[in-house]
Amino acid sequence: MHKDLEEILITKRDLEAGVKKLGEQISADYAGRCVTLIGVLKGCVLFLSDLAKNISIDTRLDFMMLSSYSGAQSTGVVRTILDLKENIEGRDVIIVEDIVDSGLTMHYMLQNLKTRRPRSLEICTLLDKPSCRKAKVPLKYSGFTIPDKFVVGYGLDYNEIYRNLPYIGVLKASVIVGQGKDPCR
Ligand code: IMP
Ligand code: MG
């Protein structure tokens, strides 16, 4: 385990099993169709790569980059930094996200992508952290529900570090600068 972690919350093995299940569900739900996965950079990268390998139907990939977090604190303001390359009008779209916390990022994504008139639009998140939800967003596909702890690994970062860890772990409070004021940010 990495020295900056308090504990491993989800092992590599459990991640593999959870992601496989999500891929199988998507393949069954969209059977006979072609699905467009929209990854939310950068956190989605490891998850999206494994998820796509577990989807057996035709799949397109596209990406968006948004910004709402700085360190471990959400600023609450979501901005588009990089937009889609493809036109999604009439397509079956699934947003692929690492974690839904306040829900503000996914709320913004849904509003934004709806205006481009996809045939269908759903969310697939690896992690759901429901305790501090501010915007209600429908999560059709969710891998794991986790408690209100700041987690890293498997794509998730703290100040851009730890994304490469093959598991999800809880970061030690001592590593997080300014931790302990407002638990719901
Ligand atoms: P939301 O808008 O509050 O739902 O936050 C969504 C984004 O915040 C995610 O895509 C992550 O990039 C980031 N985030 C939220 N919680 C965590 C965490 O525990 N660890 C790392 N990043 C997080
Ligand atoms: Mg993210």
Coordinates of N, CA and C and ligand atoms in Angstrom, one line a residue:
M1 N 0.9 -1.2 0.0 CA 0.0 0.0 0.0 C 0.9 1.3 0.0
H2 N 0.5 2.3 -0.7 CA 1.2 3.6 -0.7 C 1.3 4.2 0.7
K3 N 2.4 4.8 1.0 CA 2.6 5.3 2.4 C 1.7 6.4 2.7
D4 N 1.1 7.1 1.8 CA 0.2 8.2 2.1 C -1.2 7.8 2.4
L5 N -1.5 6.5 2.3 CA -2.8 6.0 2.5 C -3.1 5.5 3.9
E6 N -4.3 5.7 4.3 CA -4.8 5.2 5.6 C -5.2 3.7 5.5
E7 N -5.9 3.4 4.4 CA -6.4 2.1 4.1 C -6.8 1.9 2.6
I8 N -6.8 0.6 2.2 CA -7.3 0.4 0.9 C -8.8 0.1 1.0
L9 N -9.6 0.8 0.2 CA -11.1 0.7 0.3 C -11.6 -0.3 -0.7
I10 N -11.0 -0.3 -1.9 CA -11.5 -1.2 -2.9 C -10.2 -1.8 -3.6
T11 N -10.1 -3.1 -3.5 CA -8.9 -3.8 -4.0 C -8.9 -3.9 -5.5
K12 N -7.8 -4.2 -6.1 CA -7.7 -4.3 -7.5 C -8.6 -5.4 -8.0
R13 N -8.7 -6.5 -7.3 CA -9.6 -7.6 -7.6 C -11.1 -7.2 -7.6
D14 N -11.5 -6.5 -6.6 CA -12.9 -6.0 -6.5 C -13.2 -5.0 -7.6
L15 N -12.2 -4.2 -7.9 CA -12.4 -3.2 -9.0 C -12.6 -4.0 -10.3
E16 N -11.8 -5.0 -10.6 CA -11.9 -5.8 -11.8 C -13.3 -6.4 -11.9
A17 N -13.8 -7.0 -10.8 CA -15.1 -7.6 -10.8 C -16.2 -6.6 -11.0
G18 N -16.1 -5.5 -10.3 CA -17.2 -4.5 -10.4 C -17.2 -3.9 -11.8
V19 N -16.1 -3.6 -12.4 CA -16.0 -3.0 -13.7 C -16.5 -4.0 -14.8
K20 N -16.2 -5.3 -14.6 CA -16.7 -6.3 -15.5 C -18.2 -6.4 -15.5
K21 N -18.8 -6.3 -14.3 CA -20.2 -6.3 -14.1 C -20.9 -5.1 -14.9
L22 N -20.3 -4.0 -14.7 CA -20.9 -2.8 -15.4 C -20.8 -2.9 -16.9
G23 N -19.7 -3.5 -17.4 CA -19.5 -3.7 -18.8 C -20.6 -4.7 -19.4
E24 N -20.8 -5.7 -18.6 CA -21.8 -6.7 -19.0 C -23.2 -6.1 -19.0
Q25 N -23.5 -5.3 -18.0 CA -24.8 -4.7 -17.9 C -25.1 -3.8 -19.1
I26 N -24.1 -2.9 -19.4 CA -24.2 -2.0 -20.6 C -24.3 -2.8 -21.9
S27 N -23.6 -3.8 -22.0 CA -23.7 -4.7 -23.3 C -25.1 -5.2 -23.4
A28 N -25.6 -5.7 -22.3 CA -27.0 -6.3 -22.4 C -28.0 -5.2 -22.6
D29 N -27.9 -4.1 -21.9 CA -28.9 -3.0 -22.1 C -29.0 -2.4 -23.4
Y30 N -27.8 -2.3 -24.1 CA -27.7 -1.6 -25.4 C -27.5 -2.6 -26.5
A31 N -27.9 -3.9 -26.3 CA -27.6 -4.9 -27.3 C -28.2 -4.5 -28.7
G32 N -27.4 -4.7 -29.7 CA -27.9 -4.4 -31.1 C -27.7 -2.9 -31.4
R33 N -27.2 -2.1 -30.5 CA -27.0 -0.7 -30.7 C -25.5 -0.4 -30.6
C34 N -25.2 0.9 -30.9 CA -23.8 1.3 -30.7 C -23.8 2.4 -29.6
V35 N -22.9 2.2 -28.7 CA -22.9 3.2 -27.6 C -21.7 4.1 -27.6
T36 N -22.0 5.4 -27.2 CA -20.9 6.4 -27.2 C -20.5 6.6 -25.7
L37 N -19.3 6.2 -25.3 CA -18.8 6.5 -24.0 C -18.1 7.9 -24.0
I38 N -18.6 8.7 -23.1 CA -17.9 10.0 -23.0 C -17.2 10.1 -21.6
G39 N -15.9 10.0 -21.7 CA -15.1 10.0 -20.5 C -14.8 11.4 -20.0
V40 N -14.9 11.6 -18.7 CA -14.7 12.9 -18.1 C -13.2 12.8 -17.6
L41 N -12.4 13.5 -18.3 CA -10.9 13.6 -18.0 C -10.6 14.4 -16.7
K42 N -9.5 14.0 -16.0 CA -8.7 12.9 -16.3 C -9.1 11.7 -15.5
G43 N -9.9 11.8 -14.5 CA -10.2 10.8 -13.5 C -10.8 9.5 -14.2
C44 N -11.4 9.6 -15.3 CA -12.0 8.4 -15.9 C -11.1 7.5 -16.6
V45 N -9.8 7.9 -16.8 CA -9.0 7.2 -17.8 C -8.8 5.7 -17.5
L46 N -8.4 5.3 -16.2 CA -8.2 3.9 -15.9 C -9.5 3.1 -16.0
F47 N -10.6 3.7 -15.4 CA -11.9 3.1 -15.4 C -12.4 2.9 -16.8
L48 N -12.4 3.9 -17.6 CA -12.9 3.9 -19.0 C -12.2 2.8 -19.8
S49 N -10.9 2.7 -19.6 CA -10.1 1.8 -20.4 C -10.5 0.3 -20.0
D50 N -10.7 0.1 -18.8 CA -11.1 -1.3 -18.4 C -12.6 -1.5 -18.7
L51 N -13.4 -0.5 -18.5 CA -14.9 -0.7 -18.8 C -15.1 -1.0 -20.3
A52 N -14.4 -0.2 -21.2 CA -14.5 -0.4 -22.6 C -14.2 -1.8 -23.0
K53 N -13.1 -2.4 -22.4 CA -12.7 -3.8 -22.7 C -13.7 -4.8 -22.3
N54 N -14.6 -4.4 -21.4 CA -15.7 -5.3 -21.0 C -17.0 -5.1 -21.6
I55 N -17.0 -4.2 -22.6 CA -18.3 -4.0 -23.4 C -18.1 -4.7 -24.7
S56 N -19.1 -5.6 -25.0 CA -19.0 -6.4 -26.2 C -19.8 -5.9 -27.4
I57 N -20.4 -4.7 -27.3 CA -21.1 -4.1 -28.5 C -20.3 -3.0 -29.1
D58 N -20.7 -2.5 -30.3 CA -19.9 -1.5 -30.9 C -19.9 -0.2 -30.0
T59 N -18.7 0.3 -29.8 CA -18.5 1.4 -28.9 C -17.6 2.5 -29.5
R60 N -18.1 3.8 -29.3 CA -17.3 4.9 -29.7 C -16.8 5.6 -28.4
L61 N -15.7 6.2 -28.5 CA -15.1 6.9 -27.3 C -14.9 8.4 -27.6
D62 N -15.3 9.2 -26.7 CA -15.0 10.6 -26.8 C -14.7 11.2 -25.4
F63 N -14.2 12.4 -25.3 CA -13.8 12.9 -24.0 C -14.2 14.3 -23.8
M64 N -14.4 14.7 -22.5 CA -14.5 16.1 -22.1 C -13.6 16.3 -20.9
M65 N -13.1 17.5 -20.7 CA -12.4 17.8 -19.5 C -13.1 19.0 -18.9
L66 N -13.4 18.8 -17.6 CA -14.1 19.8 -16.8 C -13.2 20.2 -15.6
S67 N -13.5 21.3 -15.0 CA -12.8 21.6 -13.8 C -13.8 22.1 -12.7
S68 N -13.7 21.5 -11.5 CA -14.5 21.9 -10.4 C -13.7 21.8 -9.1
Y69 N -12.7 21.0 -9.1 CA -12.0 20.7 -7.9 C -10.6 21.3 -7.9
S70 N -10.2 21.8 -6.8 CA -8.8 22.2 -6.6 C -8.3 21.6 -5.3
G71 N -7.4 20.7 -5.3 CA -7.0 20.0 -4.1 C -8.1 19.1 -3.7
A72 N -8.5 19.1 -2.4 CA -9.6 18.2 -1.9 C -10.9 19.0 -1.7
Q73 N -10.9 20.2 -2.1 CA -12.1 21.1 -1.9 C -12.8 21.4 -3.3
S74 N -14.1 21.2 -3.3 CA -14.8 21.6 -4.6 C -15.0 23.1 -4.6
T75 N -14.8 23.7 -5.7 CA -15.0 25.1 -5.8 C -16.5 25.3 -6.1
G76 N -17.2 24.3 -6.6 CA -18.6 24.4 -6.9 C -18.9 25.0 -8.3
V77 N -17.9 25.5 -8.9 CA -18.0 26.1 -10.2 C -17.5 25.1 -11.2
V78 N -18.3 24.7 -12.2 CA -17.9 23.8 -13.2 C -17.6 24.5 -14.5
R79 N -16.4 24.2 -15.2 CA -16.1 24.9 -16.4 C -15.7 23.8 -17.4
T80 N -16.0 24.0 -18.7 CA -15.5 23.1 -19.8 C -14.1 23.5 -20.2
I81 N -13.2 22.6 -20.1 CA -11.8 22.9 -20.5 C -11.5 22.3 -21.8
L82 N -12.1 21.1 -22.1 CA -11.9 20.5 -23.4 C -13.3 19.9 -23.8
D83 N -13.7 20.2 -25.0 CA -15.1 19.7 -25.4 C -15.0 18.5 -26.3
L84 N -16.1 17.8 -26.6 CA -16.2 16.6 -27.4 C -15.7 16.9 -28.8
K85 N -15.2 15.9 -29.5 CA -14.7 16.0 -30.9 C -15.9 15.7 -31.8
E86 N -16.7 14.7 -31.4 CA -17.8 14.1 -32.2 C -19.1 14.8 -31.9
N87 N -20.0 14.7 -33.0 CA -21.4 15.1 -32.8 C -22.2 14.0 -32.2
I88 N -22.9 14.2 -31.1 CA -23.6 13.1 -30.4 C -25.1 13.1 -30.7
E89 N -25.6 13.9 -31.6 CA -27.0 14.0 -31.9 C -27.5 12.6 -32.4
G90 N -28.6 12.1 -31.8 CA -29.1 10.8 -32.2 C -28.4 9.6 -31.6
R91 N -27.3 9.8 -30.8 CA -26.5 8.7 -30.4 C -26.9 8.3 -28.9
D92 N -26.7 7.0 -28.6 CA -26.8 6.5 -27.3 C -25.6 6.8 -26.5
V93 N -25.7 7.8 -25.6 CA -24.5 8.3 -24.9 C -24.5 7.9 -23.4
I94 N -23.3 7.4 -23.0 CA -23.1 7.2 -21.5 C -21.9 8.0 -21.1
I95 N -22.1 8.8 -20.1 CA -21.0 9.6 -19.5 C -20.3 8.7 -18.5
V96 N -19.0 8.6 -18.6 CA -18.2 7.8 -17.7 C -17.4 8.6 -16.8
E97 N -17.7 8.5 -15.5 CA -17.1 9.4 -14.5 C -16.4 8.5 -13.4
D98 N -15.4 9.1 -12.8 CA -14.7 8.3 -11.7 C -15.6 8.3 -10.4
I99 N -16.1 9.5 -10.0 CA -16.8 9.6 -8.8 C -17.8 10.7 -8.8
V100 N -19.0 10.4 -8.2 CA -20.0 11.5 -8.1 C -20.1 11.8 -6.6
D101 N -19.8 13.1 -6.3 CA -19.7 13.5 -4.9 C -20.9 14.5 -4.7
S102 N -20.7 15.8 -4.9 CA -21.8 16.8 -4.7 C -22.8 16.6 -5.8
G103 N -22.4 16.0 -7.0 CA -23.3 15.8 -8.1 C -23.3 17.0 -9.1
L104 N -22.6 18.1 -8.7 CA -22.6 19.3 -9.5 C -22.0 19.1 -10.9
T105 N -20.9 18.4 -10.9 CA -20.3 18.1 -12.2 C -21.2 17.4 -13.1
M106 N -21.8 16.3 -12.6 CA -22.7 15.5 -13.5 C -24.0 16.3 -13.8
H107 N -24.4 17.1 -13.0 CA -25.6 18.0 -13.3 C -25.3 18.9 -14.4
Y108 N -24.1 19.5 -14.4 CA -23.6 20.4 -15.5 C -23.5 19.6 -16.8
M109 N -22.9 18.4 -16.7 CA -22.7 17.6 -17.9 C -24.0 17.2 -18.5
L110 N -25.0 16.8 -17.7 CA -26.3 16.4 -18.2 C -27.0 17.6 -19.0
Q111 N -27.0 18.8 -18.3 CA -27.6 19.9 -18.9 C -26.9 20.3 -20.2
N112 N -25.6 20.2 -20.2 CA -24.8 20.6 -21.4 C -25.0 19.6 -22.5
L113 N -25.0 18.3 -22.3 CA -25.1 17.3 -23.3 C -26.5 17.1 -23.9
K114 N -27.5 17.4 -23.0 CA -28.9 17.3 -23.4 C -29.2 18.2 -24.6
T115 N -28.6 19.4 -24.6 CA -28.8 20.4 -25.6 C -28.3 19.9 -27.0
R116 N -27.5 18.9 -27.0 CA -26.9 18.4 -28.3 C -27.8 17.2 -28.8
R117 N -28.9 17.0 -28.2 CA -29.9 16.0 -28.6 C -29.5 14.6 -28.9
P118 N -28.8 14.0 -27.9 CA -28.5 12.5 -28.1 C -29.8 11.7 -28.0
R119 N -29.8 10.5 -28.5 CA -31.0 9.6 -28.5 C -31.3 9.3 -27.0
S120 N -30.2 8.9 -26.3 CA -30.4 8.6 -24.9 C -29.1 9.1 -24.1
L121 N -29.2 9.4 -22.9 CA -28.1 9.9 -22.1 C -28.2 9.4 -20.7
E122 N -27.1 8.7 -20.3 CA -27.1 8.1 -19.0 C -25.7 8.3 -18.4
I123 N -25.6 8.0 -17.0 CA -24.3 8.2 -16.3 C -23.8 6.8 -15.9
C124 N -22.5 6.6 -16.0 CA -21.9 5.4 -15.4 C -20.8 5.9 -14.6
T125 N -20.9 5.7 -13.3 CA -19.8 6.2 -12.4 C -19.2 5.0 -11.7
L126 N -17.9 5.0 -11.5 CA -17.3 4.0 -10.8 C -17.7 4.0 -9.3
L127 N -17.6 5.3 -8.7 CA -17.9 5.5 -7.3 C -19.0 6.4 -7.1
D128 N -19.8 6.2 -6.1 CA -20.9 7.1 -5.7 C -20.7 7.4 -4.2
K129 N -20.5 8.7 -4.0 CA -20.3 9.2 -2.6 C -21.5 10.1 -2.3
P130 N -22.6 9.4 -1.8 CA -23.9 10.2 -1.7 C -24.1 11.1 -0.5
S131 N -23.2 11.0 0.5 CA -23.4 11.7 1.7 C -23.5 13.3 1.6
C132 N -22.8 13.8 0.6 CA -22.8 15.3 0.5 C -23.4 15.8 -0.8
R133 N -24.4 15.0 -1.3 CA -25.0 15.4 -2.6 C -25.7 16.7 -2.5
K134 N -25.4 17.6 -3.5 CA -26.1 18.9 -3.6 C -27.1 18.9 -4.8
A135 N -26.7 18.2 -5.9 CA -27.6 18.2 -7.0 C -28.0 16.7 -7.2
K136 N -29.3 16.4 -7.4 CA -29.8 15.1 -7.6 C -29.5 14.7 -9.0
V137 N -28.7 13.6 -9.2 CA -28.5 13.2 -10.6 C -28.8 11.7 -10.7
P138 N -29.5 11.2 -11.8 CA -29.8 9.8 -11.9 C -28.5 9.0 -12.3
L139 N -28.1 8.0 -11.5 CA -26.9 7.2 -11.8 C -27.4 5.8 -12.2
K140 N -27.5 5.7 -13.5 CA -28.0 4.4 -14.0 C -27.0 3.2 -13.7
Y141 N -25.8 3.5 -13.9 CA -24.7 2.5 -13.6 C -23.8 3.1 -12.6
S142 N -23.6 2.3 -11.5 CA -22.7 2.7 -10.4 C -22.0 1.5 -9.9
G143 N -20.7 1.6 -9.8 CA -19.9 0.4 -9.4 C -19.9 0.2 -7.9
F144 N -19.5 1.2 -7.1 CA -19.4 1.1 -5.7 C -19.9 2.3 -4.9
T145 N -20.6 2.2 -3.9 CA -21.0 3.3 -3.0 C -20.0 3.4 -1.9
I146 N -19.5 4.6 -1.7 CA -18.4 4.7 -0.6 C -18.8 5.8 0.4
P147 N -18.2 5.7 1.6 CA -18.5 6.7 2.6 C -17.8 8.1 2.3
D148 N -18.1 9.1 3.1 CA -17.6 10.4 2.8 C -16.1 10.5 3.2
K149 N -15.2 9.9 2.4 CA -13.8 10.0 2.6 C -13.2 10.4 1.3
F150 N -12.0 11.1 1.4 CA -11.3 11.5 0.2 C -10.5 10.3 -0.3
V151 N -10.8 9.8 -1.5 CA -10.2 8.6 -2.0 C -9.3 9.0 -3.2
V152 N -8.3 8.1 -3.4 CA -7.4 8.3 -4.6 C -7.1 6.9 -5.2
G153 N -6.6 7.0 -6.4 CA -6.2 5.7 -7.0 C -7.1 5.4 -8.2
Y154 N -6.7 4.5 -9.1 CA -7.5 4.0 -10.2 C -8.1 5.2 -11.0
G155 N -7.2 6.3 -11.2 CA -7.7 7.5 -11.9 C -7.9 8.7 -11.0
L156 N -8.3 8.4 -9.8 CA -8.6 9.6 -8.9 C -7.3 10.1 -8.3
D157 N -7.2 11.4 -8.2 CA -6.0 12.1 -7.7 C -6.2 13.0 -6.5
Y158 N -5.1 13.4 -5.9 CA -5.0 14.5 -5.0 C -3.9 15.4 -5.5
N159 N -4.2 16.6 -6.0 CA -3.2 17.4 -6.6 C -2.4 16.7 -7.7
E160 N -3.1 15.9 -8.5 CA -2.5 15.2 -9.7 C -1.7 14.0 -9.3
I161 N -1.6 13.6 -8.1 CA -0.8 12.4 -7.7 C -1.8 11.2 -7.4
Y162 N -1.2 10.0 -7.4 CA -1.9 8.8 -7.0 C -2.8 8.2 -8.1
R163 N -3.0 8.8 -9.3 CA -3.9 8.3 -10.3 C -3.5 6.9 -10.7
N164 N -2.2 6.5 -10.7 CA -1.7 5.3 -11.2 C -1.9 4.1 -10.3
L165 N -2.3 4.3 -9.1 CA -2.5 3.2 -8.1 C -3.6 2.2 -8.7
P166 N -3.3 0.9 -8.6 CA -4.3 0.0 -9.2 C -5.5 -0.3 -8.3
Y167 N -5.6 0.4 -7.1 CA -6.7 0.2 -6.2 C -7.2 1.5 -5.7
I168 N -8.3 1.6 -5.0 CA -8.8 2.8 -4.4 C -8.5 2.8 -2.9
G169 N -7.8 3.9 -2.5 CA -7.5 4.0 -1.1 C -7.9 5.3 -0.5
V170 N -8.0 5.3 0.8 CA -8.3 6.6 1.6 C -7.0 7.3 1.9
L171 N -7.0 8.6 1.5 CA -5.8 9.4 1.8 C -5.7 9.7 3.3
K172 N -4.5 9.7 3.8 CA -4.3 10.1 5.2 C -4.7 11.6 5.4
A173 N -5.4 11.9 6.5 CA -5.8 13.3 6.7 C -4.6 14.2 6.7
S174 N -3.4 13.7 7.3 CA -2.2 14.5 7.4 C -1.7 15.0 6.0
V175 N -2.0 14.2 5.0 CA -1.5 14.6 3.6 C -2.4 15.7 3.0
I176 N -3.7 15.8 3.5 CA -4.6 16.8 2.9 C -4.4 18.1 3.6
V177 N -4.1 19.1 2.8 CA -3.9 20.5 3.3 C -5.2 21.1 3.7
G178 N -5.3 21.6 4.9 CA -6.5 22.4 5.3 C -7.7 21.5 5.5
Q179 N -7.5 20.2 5.8 CA -8.6 19.3 6.0 C -9.3 19.5 7.4
G180 N -10.6 19.2 7.5 CA -11.2 19.2 8.8 C -12.1 20.4 9.1
K181 N -12.3 21.3 8.2 CA -13.2 22.4 8.4 C -14.7 22.0 8.2
D182 N -15.1 21.9 6.9 CA -16.4 21.6 6.6 C -16.5 20.2 5.9
P183 N -17.0 19.2 6.5 CA -17.0 17.8 5.9 C -17.8 17.8 4.6
C184 N -18.8 18.6 4.4 CA -19.5 18.6 3.2 C -19.1 19.7 2.2
R185 N -17.9 20.3 2.5 CA -17.3 21.3 1.6 C -18.4 22.4 1.2
Ligands
IMP1 P1 -18.8 16.6 -7.8 O1 -19.1 17.6 -8.8 O2 -18.7 17.1 -6.4 O3 -19.8 15.4 -7.9 O4 -17.4 16.0 -8.0 C1 -17.0 15.4 -9.0 C2 -15.5 15.4 -9.2 O5 -14.7 15.8 -8.1 C3 -15.0 14.0 -9.6 O6 -15.0 13.8 -10.9 C4 -13.6 14.0 -9.0 O7 -12.7 14.4 -10.0 C5 -13.6 14.9 -7.9 N1 -13.7 14.2 -6.6 C6 -14.8 14.1 -5.8 N2 -14.5 13.4 -4.7 C7 -13.3 13.0 -4.8 C8 -12.4 12.1 -4.0 O8 -12.8 11.6 -3.0 N3 -11.2 11.9 -4.5 C9 -10.7 12.5 -5.7 N4 -11.5 13.3 -6.4 C10 -12.7 13.5 -6.0
MG2 MG -13.8 13.4 -12.4

